[in-house]
PDB file of C-alpha atoms and ligand atoms in Angstrom:
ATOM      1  CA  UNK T   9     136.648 151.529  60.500  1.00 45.00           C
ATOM      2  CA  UNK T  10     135.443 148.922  58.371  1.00 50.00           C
ATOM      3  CA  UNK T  11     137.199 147.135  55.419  1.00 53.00           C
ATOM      4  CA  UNK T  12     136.085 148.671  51.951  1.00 56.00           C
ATOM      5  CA  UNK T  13     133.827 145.134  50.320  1.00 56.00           C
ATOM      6  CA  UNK T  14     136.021 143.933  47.892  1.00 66.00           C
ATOM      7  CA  UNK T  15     134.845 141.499  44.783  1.00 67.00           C
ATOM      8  CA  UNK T  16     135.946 138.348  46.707  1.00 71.00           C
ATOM      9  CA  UNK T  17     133.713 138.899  49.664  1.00 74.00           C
ATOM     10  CA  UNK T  18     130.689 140.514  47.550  1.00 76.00           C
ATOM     11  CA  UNK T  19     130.627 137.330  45.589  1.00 77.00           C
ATOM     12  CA  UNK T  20     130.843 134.945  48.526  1.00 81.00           C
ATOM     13  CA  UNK T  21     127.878 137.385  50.461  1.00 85.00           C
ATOM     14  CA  UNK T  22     126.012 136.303  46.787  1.00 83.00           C
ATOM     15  CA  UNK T  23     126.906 132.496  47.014  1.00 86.00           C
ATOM     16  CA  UNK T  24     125.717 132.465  50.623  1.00 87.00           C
ATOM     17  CA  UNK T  25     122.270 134.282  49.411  1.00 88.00           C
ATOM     18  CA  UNK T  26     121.816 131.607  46.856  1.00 89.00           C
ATOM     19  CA  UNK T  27     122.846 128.639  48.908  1.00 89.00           C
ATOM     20  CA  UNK T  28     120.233 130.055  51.385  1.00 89.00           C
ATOM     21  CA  UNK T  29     117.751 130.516  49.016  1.00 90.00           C
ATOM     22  CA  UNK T  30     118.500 127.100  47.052  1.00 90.00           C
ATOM     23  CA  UNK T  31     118.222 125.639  50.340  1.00 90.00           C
ATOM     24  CA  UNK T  32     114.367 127.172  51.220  1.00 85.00           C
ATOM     25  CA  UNK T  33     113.197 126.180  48.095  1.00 90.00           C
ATOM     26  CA  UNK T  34     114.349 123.132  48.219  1.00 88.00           C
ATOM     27  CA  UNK T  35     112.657 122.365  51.705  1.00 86.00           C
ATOM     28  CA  UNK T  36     109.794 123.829  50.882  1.00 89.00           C
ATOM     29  CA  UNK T  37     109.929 121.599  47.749  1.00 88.00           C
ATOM     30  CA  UNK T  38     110.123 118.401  50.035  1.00 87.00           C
ATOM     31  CA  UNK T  39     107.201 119.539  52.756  1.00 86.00           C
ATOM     32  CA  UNK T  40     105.475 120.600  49.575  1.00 86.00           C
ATOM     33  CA  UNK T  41     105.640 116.901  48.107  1.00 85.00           C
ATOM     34  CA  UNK T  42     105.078 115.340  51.821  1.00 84.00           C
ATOM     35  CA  UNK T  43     101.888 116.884  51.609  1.00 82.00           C
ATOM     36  CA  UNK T  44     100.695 115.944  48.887  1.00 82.00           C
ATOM     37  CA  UNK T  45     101.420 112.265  48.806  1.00 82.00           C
ATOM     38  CA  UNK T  46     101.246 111.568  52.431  1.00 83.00           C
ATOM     39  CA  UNK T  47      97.589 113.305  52.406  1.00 80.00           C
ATOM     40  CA  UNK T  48      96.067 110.179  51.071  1.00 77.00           C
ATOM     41  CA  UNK T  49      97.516 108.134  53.055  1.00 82.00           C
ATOM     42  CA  UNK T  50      96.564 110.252  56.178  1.00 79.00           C
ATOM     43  CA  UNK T  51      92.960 110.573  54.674  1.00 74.00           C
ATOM     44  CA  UNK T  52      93.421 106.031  54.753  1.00 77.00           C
ATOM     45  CA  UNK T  53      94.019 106.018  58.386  1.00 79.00           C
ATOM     46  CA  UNK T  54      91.502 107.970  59.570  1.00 72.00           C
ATOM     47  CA  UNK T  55      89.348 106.477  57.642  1.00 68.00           C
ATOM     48  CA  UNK T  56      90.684 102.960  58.714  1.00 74.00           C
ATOM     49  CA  UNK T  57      90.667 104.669  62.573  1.00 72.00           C
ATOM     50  CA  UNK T  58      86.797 105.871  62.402  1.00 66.00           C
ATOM     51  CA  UNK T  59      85.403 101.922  60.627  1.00 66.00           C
ATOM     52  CA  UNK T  60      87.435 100.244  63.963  1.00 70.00           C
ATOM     53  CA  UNK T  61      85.932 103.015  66.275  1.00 63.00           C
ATOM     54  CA  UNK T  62      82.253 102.697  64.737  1.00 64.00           C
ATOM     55  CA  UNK T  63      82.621  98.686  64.017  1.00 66.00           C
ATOM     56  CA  UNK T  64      83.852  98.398  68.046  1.00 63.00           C
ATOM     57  CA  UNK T  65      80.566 100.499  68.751  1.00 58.00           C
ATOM     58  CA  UNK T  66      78.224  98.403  66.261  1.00 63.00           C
ATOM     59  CA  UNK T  67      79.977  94.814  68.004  1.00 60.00           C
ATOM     60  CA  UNK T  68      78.808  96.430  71.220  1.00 55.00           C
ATOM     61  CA  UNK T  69      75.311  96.602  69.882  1.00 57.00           C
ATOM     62  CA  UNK T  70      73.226  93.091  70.526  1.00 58.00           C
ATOM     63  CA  UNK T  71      70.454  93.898  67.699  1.00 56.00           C
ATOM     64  CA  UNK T  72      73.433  94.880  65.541  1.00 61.00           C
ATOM     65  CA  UNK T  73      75.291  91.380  66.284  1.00 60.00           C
ATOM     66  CA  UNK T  74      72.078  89.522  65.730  1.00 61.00           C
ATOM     67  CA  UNK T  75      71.211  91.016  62.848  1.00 54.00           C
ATOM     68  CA  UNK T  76      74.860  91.231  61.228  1.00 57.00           C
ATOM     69  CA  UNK T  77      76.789  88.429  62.539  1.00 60.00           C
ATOM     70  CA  UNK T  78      80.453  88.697  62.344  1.00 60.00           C
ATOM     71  CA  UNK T  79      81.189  92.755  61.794  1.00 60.00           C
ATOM     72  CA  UNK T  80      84.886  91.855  60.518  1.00 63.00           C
ATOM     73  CA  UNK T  81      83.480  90.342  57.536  1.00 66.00           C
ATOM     74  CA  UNK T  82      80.622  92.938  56.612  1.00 71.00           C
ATOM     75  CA  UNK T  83      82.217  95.988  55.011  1.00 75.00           C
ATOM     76  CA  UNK T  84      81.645  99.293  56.221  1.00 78.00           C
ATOM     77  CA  UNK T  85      81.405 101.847  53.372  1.00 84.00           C
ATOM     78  CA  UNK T  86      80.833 105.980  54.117  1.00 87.00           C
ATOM     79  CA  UNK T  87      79.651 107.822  51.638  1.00 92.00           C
ATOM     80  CA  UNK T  88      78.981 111.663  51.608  1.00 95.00           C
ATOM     81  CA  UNK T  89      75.094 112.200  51.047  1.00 97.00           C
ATOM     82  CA  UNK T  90      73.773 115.742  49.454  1.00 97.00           C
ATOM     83  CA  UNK T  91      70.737 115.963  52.227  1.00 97.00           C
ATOM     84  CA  UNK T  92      68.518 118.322  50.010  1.00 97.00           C
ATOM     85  CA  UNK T  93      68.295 115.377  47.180  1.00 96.00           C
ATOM     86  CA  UNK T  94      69.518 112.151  49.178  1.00 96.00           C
ATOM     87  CA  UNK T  95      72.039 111.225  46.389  1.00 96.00           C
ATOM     88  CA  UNK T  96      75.533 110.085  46.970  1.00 95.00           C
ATOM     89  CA  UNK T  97      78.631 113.193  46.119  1.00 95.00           C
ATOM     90  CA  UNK T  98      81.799 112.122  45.118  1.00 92.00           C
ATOM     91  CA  UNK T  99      83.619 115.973  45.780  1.00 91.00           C
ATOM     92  CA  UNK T 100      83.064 115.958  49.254  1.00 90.00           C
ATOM     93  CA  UNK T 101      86.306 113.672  51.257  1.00 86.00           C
ATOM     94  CA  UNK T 102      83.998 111.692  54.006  1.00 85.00           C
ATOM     95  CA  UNK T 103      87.163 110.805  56.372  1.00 79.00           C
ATOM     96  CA  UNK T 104      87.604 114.477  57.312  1.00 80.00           C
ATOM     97  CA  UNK T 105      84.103 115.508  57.162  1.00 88.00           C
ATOM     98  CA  UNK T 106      82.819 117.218  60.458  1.00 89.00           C
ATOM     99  CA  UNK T 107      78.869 118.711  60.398  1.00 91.00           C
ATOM    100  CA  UNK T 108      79.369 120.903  63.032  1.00 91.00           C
ATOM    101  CA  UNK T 109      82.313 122.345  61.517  1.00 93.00           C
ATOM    102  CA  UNK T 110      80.666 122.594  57.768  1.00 95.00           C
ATOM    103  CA  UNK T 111      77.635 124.235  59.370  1.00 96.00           C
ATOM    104  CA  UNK T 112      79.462 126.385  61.113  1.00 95.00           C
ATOM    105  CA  UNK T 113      80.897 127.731  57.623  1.00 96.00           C
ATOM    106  CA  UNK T 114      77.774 129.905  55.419  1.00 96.00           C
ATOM    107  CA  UNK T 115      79.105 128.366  52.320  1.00 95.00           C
ATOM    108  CA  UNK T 116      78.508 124.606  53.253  1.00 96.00           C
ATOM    109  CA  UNK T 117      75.613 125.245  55.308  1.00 97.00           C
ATOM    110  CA  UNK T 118      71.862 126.505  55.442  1.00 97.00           C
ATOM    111  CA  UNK T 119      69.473 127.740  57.866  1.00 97.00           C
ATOM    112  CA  UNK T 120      67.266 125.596  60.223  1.00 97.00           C
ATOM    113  CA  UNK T 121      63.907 127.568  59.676  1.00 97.00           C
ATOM    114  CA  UNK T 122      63.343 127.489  63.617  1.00 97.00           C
ATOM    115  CA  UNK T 123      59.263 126.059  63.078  1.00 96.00           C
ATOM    116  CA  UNK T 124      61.416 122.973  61.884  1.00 96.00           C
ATOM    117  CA  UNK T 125      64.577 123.381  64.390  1.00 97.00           C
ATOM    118  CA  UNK T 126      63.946 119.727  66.261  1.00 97.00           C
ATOM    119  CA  UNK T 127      67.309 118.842  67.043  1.00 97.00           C
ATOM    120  CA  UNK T 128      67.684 123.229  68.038  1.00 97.00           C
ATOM    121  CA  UNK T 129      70.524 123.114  66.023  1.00 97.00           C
ATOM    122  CA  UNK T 130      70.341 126.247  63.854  1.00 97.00           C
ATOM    123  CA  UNK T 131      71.996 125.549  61.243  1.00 97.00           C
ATOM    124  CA  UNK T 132      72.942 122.569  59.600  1.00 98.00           C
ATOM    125  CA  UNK T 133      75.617 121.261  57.138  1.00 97.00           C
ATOM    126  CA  UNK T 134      74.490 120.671  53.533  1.00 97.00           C
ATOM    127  CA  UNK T 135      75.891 117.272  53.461  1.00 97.00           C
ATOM    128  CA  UNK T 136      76.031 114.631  55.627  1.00 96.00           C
ATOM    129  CA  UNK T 137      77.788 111.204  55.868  1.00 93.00           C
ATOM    130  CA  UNK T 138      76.447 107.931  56.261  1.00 94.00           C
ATOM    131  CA  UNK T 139      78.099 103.764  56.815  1.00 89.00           C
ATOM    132  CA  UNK T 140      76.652 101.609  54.318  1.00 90.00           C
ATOM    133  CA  UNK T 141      77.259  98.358  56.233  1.00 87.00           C
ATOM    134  CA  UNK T 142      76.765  95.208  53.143  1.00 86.00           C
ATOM    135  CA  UNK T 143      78.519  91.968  51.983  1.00 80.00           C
ATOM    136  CA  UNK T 144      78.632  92.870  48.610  1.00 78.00           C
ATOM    137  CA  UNK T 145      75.264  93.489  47.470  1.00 83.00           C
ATOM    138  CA  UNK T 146      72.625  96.210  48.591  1.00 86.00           C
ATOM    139  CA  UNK T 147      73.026  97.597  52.132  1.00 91.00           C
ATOM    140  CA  UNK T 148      72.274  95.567  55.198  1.00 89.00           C
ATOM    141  CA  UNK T 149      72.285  98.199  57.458  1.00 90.00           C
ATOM    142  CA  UNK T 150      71.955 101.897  57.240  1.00 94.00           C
ATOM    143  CA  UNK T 151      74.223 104.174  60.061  1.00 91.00           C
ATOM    144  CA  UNK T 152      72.864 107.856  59.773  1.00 95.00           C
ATOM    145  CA  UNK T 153      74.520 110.162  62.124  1.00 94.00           C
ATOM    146  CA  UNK T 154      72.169 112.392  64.294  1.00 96.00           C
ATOM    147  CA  UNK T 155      73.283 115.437  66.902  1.00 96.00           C
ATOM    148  CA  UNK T 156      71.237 117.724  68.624  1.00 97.00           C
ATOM    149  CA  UNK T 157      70.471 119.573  71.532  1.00 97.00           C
ATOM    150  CA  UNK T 158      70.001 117.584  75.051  1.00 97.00           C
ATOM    151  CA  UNK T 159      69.441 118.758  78.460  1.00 97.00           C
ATOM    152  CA  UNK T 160      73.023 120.998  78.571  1.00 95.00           C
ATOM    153  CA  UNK T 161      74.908 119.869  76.125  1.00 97.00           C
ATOM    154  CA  UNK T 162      74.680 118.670  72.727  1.00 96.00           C
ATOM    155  CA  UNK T 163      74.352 114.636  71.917  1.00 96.00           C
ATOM    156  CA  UNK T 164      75.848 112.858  69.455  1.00 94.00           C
ATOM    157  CA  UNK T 165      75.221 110.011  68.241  1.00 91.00           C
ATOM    158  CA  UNK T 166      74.106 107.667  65.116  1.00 91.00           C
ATOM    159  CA  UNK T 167      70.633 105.562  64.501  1.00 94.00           C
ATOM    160  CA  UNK T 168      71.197 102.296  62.511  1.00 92.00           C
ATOM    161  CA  UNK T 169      68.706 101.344  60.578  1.00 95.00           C
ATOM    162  CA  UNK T 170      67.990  98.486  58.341  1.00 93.00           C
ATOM    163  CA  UNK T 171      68.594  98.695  54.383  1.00 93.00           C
ATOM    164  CA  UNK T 172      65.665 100.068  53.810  1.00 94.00           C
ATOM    165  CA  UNK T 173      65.634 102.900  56.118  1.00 95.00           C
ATOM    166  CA  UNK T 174      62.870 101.772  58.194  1.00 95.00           C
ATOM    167  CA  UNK T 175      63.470  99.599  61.011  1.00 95.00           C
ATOM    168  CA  UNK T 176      65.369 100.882  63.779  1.00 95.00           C
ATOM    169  CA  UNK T 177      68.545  98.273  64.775  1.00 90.00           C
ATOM    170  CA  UNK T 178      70.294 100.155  67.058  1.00 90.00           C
ATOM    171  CA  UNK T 179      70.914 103.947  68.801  1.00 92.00           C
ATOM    172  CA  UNK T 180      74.292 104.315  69.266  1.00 88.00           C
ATOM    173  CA  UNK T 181      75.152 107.514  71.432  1.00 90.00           C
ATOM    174  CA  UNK T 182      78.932 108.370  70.943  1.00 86.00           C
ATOM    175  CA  UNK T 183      79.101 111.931  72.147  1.00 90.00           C
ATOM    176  CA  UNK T 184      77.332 113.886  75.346  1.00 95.00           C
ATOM    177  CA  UNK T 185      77.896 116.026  78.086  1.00 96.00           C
ATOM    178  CA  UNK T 186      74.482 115.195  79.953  1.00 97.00           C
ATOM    179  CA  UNK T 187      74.752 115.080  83.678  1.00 96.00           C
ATOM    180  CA  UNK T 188      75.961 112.224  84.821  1.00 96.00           C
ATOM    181  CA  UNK T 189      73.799 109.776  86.619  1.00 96.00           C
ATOM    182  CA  UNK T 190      70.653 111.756  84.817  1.00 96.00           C
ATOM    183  CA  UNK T 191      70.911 112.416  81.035  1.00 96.00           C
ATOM    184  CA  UNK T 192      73.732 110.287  80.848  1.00 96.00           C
ATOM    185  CA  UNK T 193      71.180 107.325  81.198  1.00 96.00           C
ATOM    186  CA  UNK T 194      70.700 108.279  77.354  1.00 96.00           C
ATOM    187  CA  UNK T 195      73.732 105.673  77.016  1.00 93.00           C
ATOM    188  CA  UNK T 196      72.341 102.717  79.279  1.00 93.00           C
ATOM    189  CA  UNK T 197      71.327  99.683  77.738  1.00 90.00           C
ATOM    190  CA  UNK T 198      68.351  99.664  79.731  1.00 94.00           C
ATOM    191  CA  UNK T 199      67.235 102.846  77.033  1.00 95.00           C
ATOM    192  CA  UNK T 200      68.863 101.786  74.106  1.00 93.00           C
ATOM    193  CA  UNK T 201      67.456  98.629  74.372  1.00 92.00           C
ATOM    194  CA  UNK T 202      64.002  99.451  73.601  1.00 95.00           C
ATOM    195  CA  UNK T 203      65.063 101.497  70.555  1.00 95.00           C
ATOM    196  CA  UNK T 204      65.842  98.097  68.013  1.00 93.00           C
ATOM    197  CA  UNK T 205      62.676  97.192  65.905  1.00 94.00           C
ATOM    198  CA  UNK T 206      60.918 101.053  66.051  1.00 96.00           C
ATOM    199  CA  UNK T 207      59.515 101.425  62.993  1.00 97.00           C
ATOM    200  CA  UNK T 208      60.375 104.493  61.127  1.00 97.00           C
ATOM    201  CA  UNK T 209      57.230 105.168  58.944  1.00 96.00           C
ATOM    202  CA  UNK T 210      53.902 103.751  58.393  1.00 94.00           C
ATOM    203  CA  UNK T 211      52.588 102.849  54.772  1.00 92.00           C
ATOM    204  CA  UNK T 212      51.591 106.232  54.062  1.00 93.00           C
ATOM    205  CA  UNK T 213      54.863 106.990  54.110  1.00 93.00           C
ATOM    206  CA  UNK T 214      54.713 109.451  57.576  1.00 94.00           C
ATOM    207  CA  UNK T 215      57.425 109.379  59.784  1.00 96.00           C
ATOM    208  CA  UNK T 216      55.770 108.922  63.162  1.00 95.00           C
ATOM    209  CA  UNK T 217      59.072 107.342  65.190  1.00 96.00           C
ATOM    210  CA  UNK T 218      59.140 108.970  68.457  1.00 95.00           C
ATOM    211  CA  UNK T 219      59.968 109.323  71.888  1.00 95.00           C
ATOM    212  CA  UNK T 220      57.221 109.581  74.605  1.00 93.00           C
ATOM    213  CA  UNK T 221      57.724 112.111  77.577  1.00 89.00           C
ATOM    214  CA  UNK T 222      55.146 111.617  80.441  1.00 78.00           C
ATOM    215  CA  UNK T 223      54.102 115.269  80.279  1.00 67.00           C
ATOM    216  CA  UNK T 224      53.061 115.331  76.419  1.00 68.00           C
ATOM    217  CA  UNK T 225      51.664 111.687  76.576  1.00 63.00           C
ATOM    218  CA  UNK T 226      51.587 109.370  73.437  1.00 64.00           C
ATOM    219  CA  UNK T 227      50.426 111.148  70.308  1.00 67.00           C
ATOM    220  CA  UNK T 228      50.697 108.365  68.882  1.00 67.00           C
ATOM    221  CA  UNK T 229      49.898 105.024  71.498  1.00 74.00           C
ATOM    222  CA  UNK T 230      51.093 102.675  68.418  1.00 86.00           C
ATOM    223  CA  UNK T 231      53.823 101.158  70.282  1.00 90.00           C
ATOM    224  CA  UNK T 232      55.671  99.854  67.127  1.00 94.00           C
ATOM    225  CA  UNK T 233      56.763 103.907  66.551  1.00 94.00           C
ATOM    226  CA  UNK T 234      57.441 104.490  70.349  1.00 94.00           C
ATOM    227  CA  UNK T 235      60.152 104.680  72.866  1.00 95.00           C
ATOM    228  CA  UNK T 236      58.922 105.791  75.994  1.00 94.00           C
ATOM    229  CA  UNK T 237      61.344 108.910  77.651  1.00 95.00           C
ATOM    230  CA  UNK T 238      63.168 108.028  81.330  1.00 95.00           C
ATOM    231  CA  UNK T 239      61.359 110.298  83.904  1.00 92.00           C
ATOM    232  CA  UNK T 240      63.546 112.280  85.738  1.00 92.00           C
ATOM    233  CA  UNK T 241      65.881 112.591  82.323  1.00 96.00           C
ATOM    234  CA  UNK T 242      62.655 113.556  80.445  1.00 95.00           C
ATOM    235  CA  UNK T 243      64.884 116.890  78.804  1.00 96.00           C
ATOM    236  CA  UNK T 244      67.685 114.288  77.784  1.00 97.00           C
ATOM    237  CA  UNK T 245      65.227 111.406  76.476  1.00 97.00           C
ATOM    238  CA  UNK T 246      63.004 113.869  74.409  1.00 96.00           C
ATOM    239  CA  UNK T 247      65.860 115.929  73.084  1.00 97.00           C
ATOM    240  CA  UNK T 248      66.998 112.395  71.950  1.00 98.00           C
ATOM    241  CA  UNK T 249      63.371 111.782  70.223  1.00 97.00           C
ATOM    242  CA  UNK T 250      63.861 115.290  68.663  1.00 97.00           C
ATOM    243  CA  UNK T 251      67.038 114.883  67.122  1.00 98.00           C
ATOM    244  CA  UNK T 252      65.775 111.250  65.320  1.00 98.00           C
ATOM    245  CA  UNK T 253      62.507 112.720  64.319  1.00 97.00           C
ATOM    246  CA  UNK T 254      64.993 115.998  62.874  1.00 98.00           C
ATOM    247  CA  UNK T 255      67.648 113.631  60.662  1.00 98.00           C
ATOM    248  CA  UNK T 256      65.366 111.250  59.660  1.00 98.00           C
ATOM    249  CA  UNK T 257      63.000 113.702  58.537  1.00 97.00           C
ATOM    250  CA  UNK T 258      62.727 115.971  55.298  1.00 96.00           C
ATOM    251  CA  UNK T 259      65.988 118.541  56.562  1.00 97.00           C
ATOM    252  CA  UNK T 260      67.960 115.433  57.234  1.00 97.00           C
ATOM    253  CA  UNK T 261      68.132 112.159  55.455  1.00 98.00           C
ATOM    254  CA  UNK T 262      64.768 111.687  54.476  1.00 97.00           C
ATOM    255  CA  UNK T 263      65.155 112.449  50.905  1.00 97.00           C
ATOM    256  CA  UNK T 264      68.083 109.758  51.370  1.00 97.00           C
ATOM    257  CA  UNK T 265      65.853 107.356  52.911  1.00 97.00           C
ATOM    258  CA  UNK T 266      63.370 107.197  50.601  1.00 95.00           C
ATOM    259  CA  UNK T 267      65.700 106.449  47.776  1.00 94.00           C
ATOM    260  CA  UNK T 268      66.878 103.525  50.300  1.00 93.00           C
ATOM    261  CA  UNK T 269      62.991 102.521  50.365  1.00 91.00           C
ATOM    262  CA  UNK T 270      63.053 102.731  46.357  1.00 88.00           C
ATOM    263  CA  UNK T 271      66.161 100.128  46.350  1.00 85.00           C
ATOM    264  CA  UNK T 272      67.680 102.742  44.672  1.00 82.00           C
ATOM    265  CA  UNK T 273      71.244 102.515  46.709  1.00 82.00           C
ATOM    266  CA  UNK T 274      73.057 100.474  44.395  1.00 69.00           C
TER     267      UNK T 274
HETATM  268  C1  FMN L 302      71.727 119.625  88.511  1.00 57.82           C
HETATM  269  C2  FMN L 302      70.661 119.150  87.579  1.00 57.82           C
HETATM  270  C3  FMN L 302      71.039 118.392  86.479  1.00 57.82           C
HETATM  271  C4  FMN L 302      70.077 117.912  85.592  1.00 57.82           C
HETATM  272  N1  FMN L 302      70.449 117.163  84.530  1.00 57.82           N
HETATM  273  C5  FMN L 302      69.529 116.722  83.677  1.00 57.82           C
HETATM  274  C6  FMN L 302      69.904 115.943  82.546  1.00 57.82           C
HETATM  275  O1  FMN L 302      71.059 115.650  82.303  1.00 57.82           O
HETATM  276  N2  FMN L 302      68.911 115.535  81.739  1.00 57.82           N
HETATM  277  C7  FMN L 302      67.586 115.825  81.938  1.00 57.82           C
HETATM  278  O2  FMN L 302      66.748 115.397  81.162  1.00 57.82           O
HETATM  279  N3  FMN L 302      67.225 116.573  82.980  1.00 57.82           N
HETATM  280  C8  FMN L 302      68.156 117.014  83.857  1.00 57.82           C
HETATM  281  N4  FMN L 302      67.789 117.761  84.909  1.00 57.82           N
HETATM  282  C9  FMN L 302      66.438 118.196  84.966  1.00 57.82           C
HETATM  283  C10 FMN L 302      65.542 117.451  85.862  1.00 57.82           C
HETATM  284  O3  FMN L 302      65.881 116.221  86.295  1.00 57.82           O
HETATM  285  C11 FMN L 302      64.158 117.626  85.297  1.00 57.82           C
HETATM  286  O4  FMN L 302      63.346 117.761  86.358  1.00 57.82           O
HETATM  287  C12 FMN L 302      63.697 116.586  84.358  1.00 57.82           C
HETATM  288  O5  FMN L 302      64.403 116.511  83.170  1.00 57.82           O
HETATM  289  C13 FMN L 302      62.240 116.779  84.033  1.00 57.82           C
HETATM  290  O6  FMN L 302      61.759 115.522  84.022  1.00 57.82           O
HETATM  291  P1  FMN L 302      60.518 115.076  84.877  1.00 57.82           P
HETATM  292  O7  FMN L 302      59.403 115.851  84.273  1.00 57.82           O
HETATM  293  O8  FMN L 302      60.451 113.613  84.592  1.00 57.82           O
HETATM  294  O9  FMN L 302      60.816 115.403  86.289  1.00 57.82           O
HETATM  295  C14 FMN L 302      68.731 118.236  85.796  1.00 57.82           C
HETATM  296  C15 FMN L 302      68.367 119.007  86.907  1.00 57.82           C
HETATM  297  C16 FMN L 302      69.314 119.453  87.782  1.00 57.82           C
HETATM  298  C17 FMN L 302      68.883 120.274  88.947  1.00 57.82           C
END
């Protein structure tokens, strides 16, 4: 039979609730206050991790090292680009920004109408972040990011260009799932190599950079705004040409481009 709750024990079964409950908030006080400050912080490092990750890639690149000299005193700036106008957002954190996550989400994404689906993507993110790569003044080098489809998987990658948007300095492929020994050639110097000095546009202002694949010949036999395709990884190569022609173009960063054209970065 149990004991009949006398004032003594009903106020210590009290104390302990408060204690208990003193003792949640207060934790969830602390984790609350982790969060916030150690976000920044967090938001630092990765930041800090992605410039050594992209500035190891870019000291890998020889057109890059030409061009640049010592990467460890250029500085490497990412900004968050609204594609649809090519100006720089500021309420948009680029350290944590993913594309294929945001255009996986409706509300920070669009449709790809599929007439204009290069890179067979879908749908795409509305923003988009680029490395501003200068020594102070106005941009030396350009780093867009590009992804698309390949042979059987999707590429990633980025395309440096020069500060104004229209020489190509480097392809840098960072992501693929290409077979190995075939599209994976998409990574081989002996490619990338020929990619450094494309032109982007003519004077009219068209965007004719491309890659040639042996079956669809050279629409365009100026060789200043080709890269010819590897046979055998002709799916890989061309879904490479695609995805340039896609981010550089009018749904990518072309609106961002031309503003780089203009001068009108900084
Ligand atoms: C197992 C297997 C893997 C392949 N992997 C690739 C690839 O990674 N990239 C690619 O472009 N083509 C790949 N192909 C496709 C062929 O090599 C294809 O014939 C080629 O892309 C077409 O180019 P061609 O017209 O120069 O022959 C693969 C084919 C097979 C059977």
């Amino acid at each position: 039979m149990s004991e009949p709750t006398t004032p003594r024990s009903r106020r210590s079964t009290w104390s302990t609730l408060l204690v208990s409950l003193a003792v949640c908030l207060g934790c969830s006080l602390v984790v609350s206050v982790a969060t916030v400050v150690l976000r920044p912080i967090q938001l630092e490092h990765r930041r800090a991790a992605r410039n050594a990750r992209l500035a190891d890639i870019l000291g890998r690149q020889p057109a890059l090292k030409e061009l640049l000299g010592d990467l460890t005193t250029a500085s490497l700036e990412e900004r968050v680009v609204d594609l649809a106008t090519g100006a720089f957002v500021t309420d948009v954190e680029p350290a944590g920004f993913d594309p294929l996550k945001a255009a996986a989400e409706p509300s920070t994404s669009r449709a790809v109408p599929p007439e204009r689906d290069l890179a067979r993507i879908k749908r795409q993110a509305l923003h988009g972040v680029v490395t501003l790569v200068s020594r102070g003044g106005a941009p030396e080098a350009l780093i867009v990011p590009i992804y698309g489809r390949g042979y059987g998987s999707i590429i990633r990658g980025s395309i440096a260009l020069s500060g104004d948007g229209n020489t190509v300095i480097g392809l840098l492929i960072s992501d693929h799932g290409e077979t190995p020994g075939i599209g994976s050639e998409i990574t081989e110097e002996d490619w990338t190599s020929l990619w450094p000095g494309k032109k982007v546009r003519d004077e009219s202002g068209k965007l004719r950079l491309h890659v040639v694949v042996e079956e669809t010949g050279a629409p365009d036999d100026d060789e200043a705004f080709h890269v010819d395709g590897i046979s055998g990884a002709t799916r890989s190569t061309e879904g490479v040409g695609h995805m340039v022609q896609f981010w550089l173009g009018d749904d990518g960063y072309g609106p961002f481009l031309a503003r780089a054209r203009e001068g009108a970065l900084r």
